[in-house]
Phi, psi and omega in degrees: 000111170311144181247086194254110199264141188243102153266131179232081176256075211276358191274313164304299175339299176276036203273314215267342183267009181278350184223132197254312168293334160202177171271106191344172059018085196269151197290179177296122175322155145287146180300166188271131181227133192274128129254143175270167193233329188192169173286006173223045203203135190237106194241138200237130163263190151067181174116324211196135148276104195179164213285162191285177168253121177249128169260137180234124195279053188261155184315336169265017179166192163245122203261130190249127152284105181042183203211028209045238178230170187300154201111305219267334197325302200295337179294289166341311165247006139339258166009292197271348161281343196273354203207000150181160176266269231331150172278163181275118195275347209186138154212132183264149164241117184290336168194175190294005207280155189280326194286346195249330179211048199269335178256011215301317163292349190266043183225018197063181161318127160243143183263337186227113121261136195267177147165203198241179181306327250219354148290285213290309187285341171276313205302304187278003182278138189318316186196153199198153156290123183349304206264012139327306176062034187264006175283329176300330181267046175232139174090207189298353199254001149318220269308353150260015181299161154319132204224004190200115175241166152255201160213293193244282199225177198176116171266127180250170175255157163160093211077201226270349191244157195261124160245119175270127175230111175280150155228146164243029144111191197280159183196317190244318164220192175251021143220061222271127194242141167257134198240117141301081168260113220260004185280329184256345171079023201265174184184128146245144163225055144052212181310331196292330196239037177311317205193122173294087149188216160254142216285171157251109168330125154244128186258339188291001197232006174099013181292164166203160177275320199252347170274349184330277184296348159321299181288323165284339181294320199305327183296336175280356233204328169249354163252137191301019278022067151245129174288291166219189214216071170320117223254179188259349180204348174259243191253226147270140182232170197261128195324318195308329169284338191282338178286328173337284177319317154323248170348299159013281183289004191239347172273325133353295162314291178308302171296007208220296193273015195231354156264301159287343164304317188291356187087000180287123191271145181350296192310303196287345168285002177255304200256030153259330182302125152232169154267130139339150193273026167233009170230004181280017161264348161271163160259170173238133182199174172243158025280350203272323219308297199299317202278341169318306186287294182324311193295321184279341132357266175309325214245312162312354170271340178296000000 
């Protein structure tokens, strides 16, 4: 029986993710806490400030979803020993962030890592800002890059259970990988589903403001029997948020580009935004809100 835990602690969430030029200062960890979800499906948080960890339990093996931050590893499978020996047969990376793929090495031989092309191609650029992480992969520790890409969907095996993985295109970067498990009815989307609320753009990675809710409609709208919707930094959320989060955004969208019609600046198109009481559990908040608004500015001017 899914267990759907809904938290909107939303300034912790996005903490880690504030600096594009270097990496926060990071505040005291929170402790690392496992929850189960399903008998065979695990969400391990805290440990970092930094994206959750998913264990998925399949019969040839453990499909591990990201992998926090460097460091974590040898924790990480503390963790992940409290609750089976199989070995980690897969690791997905939902997109290129230092918080999502800082440990990708420490696990030994993994024979399949995953993620989507446009992750991989960042992961691999001659130079990039930390929170990019393409400083990590060099040298002997290439040989933890992603070894398996995608472009739109793609099913892999392991054993006898199915991983589905989609992208709809940019939104937090331009390779926000979405994950499927369809025996348990489960759905991760890393960042792009960071939080309720509003996210952080990374353009160096191909992120965008005004394409967002585009990409979140496609996603509510191709994904399938899903029960619930493991978020990039809180828990679980209940299918109905992520169409929510939909509406979020288009409503969002509409108040951002019709403030700038009016000549209005950011700052007062931030601090104009209201919701509806059946959207009052998301947030607009800072650090992301006003500069969310300055990029979809900006990219409508383009």
């Amino acid at each position: 029986m899914l267990r759907a835990s809904v938290l909107t602690s939303l300034l912790a969430v996005g903490s880690v993710c504030t600096a594009v030029a270097a990496r926060p200062q990071a505040p005291p960890s929170p402790p690392m806490s496992l929850e189960q979800l399903d008998d065979k499906l695990y969400v391990l948080n805290g440990g970092c400030m930094c994206g959750n960890t998913l264990f998925y339990i399949a019969d040839g093996g453990v499909v591990m979803v990201d992998t926090k931050v460097a460091g974590q590893g040898d924790a990480i499978l503390e963790q992940l020993r409290t609750v089976t020996d199989k070995p980690v047969a897969m690791i997905i990376n939902t997109h290129t962030h230092f918080d999502h793929t800082g440990s990708n090495g420490e696990f030994g031989a993994v024979e399949r890592i995953v993620t989507h092309e446009n992750a991989r191609r960042s992961l691999t650029k001659d130079s990039c800002s930390p929170v990019t992480n393409c400083e990590a992969f060099r040298g002997d520790t290439a040989q933890y890059l992603p070894n398996v890409t995608f472009s739109d969907t793609e099913s892999l095996m392991v054993g006898s259970d199915r991983i589905d993985l989609f992208y709809f295109g940019p939104g937090h970067t331009d390779g926000d990988a979405w994950i499927v498990f369809p025996d348990i009815r489960v759905a991760m989307g890393g960042d792009l589903f960071g939080a309720k609320g509003v996210p952080f753009i990374d353009t160096e990675n191909g992120g965008t403001a005004i394409e967002y809710d585009e990409t979140i409609a496609r996603a509510v709208a191709g994904l399938e029997n899903v029960d619930t919707v493991i978020s990039g930094h809180v828990q679980a959320y209940p299918w109905d948020d992520l169409v929510r989060y939909a509406e979020f955004h288009a409503r969002l969208e509409e108040h951002i580009l019709a403030g700038r019609e009016a000549g209005k600046t950011p700052e007062q198109v931030t601090s104009e935004f209201s919701l509806p009481e059946h959207l009052n559990d998301f947030g607009f908040a800072e650090p992301f809100a006003t500069n969310f608004v300055r990029l979809m500015f900006e990219e409508a001017a383009r």
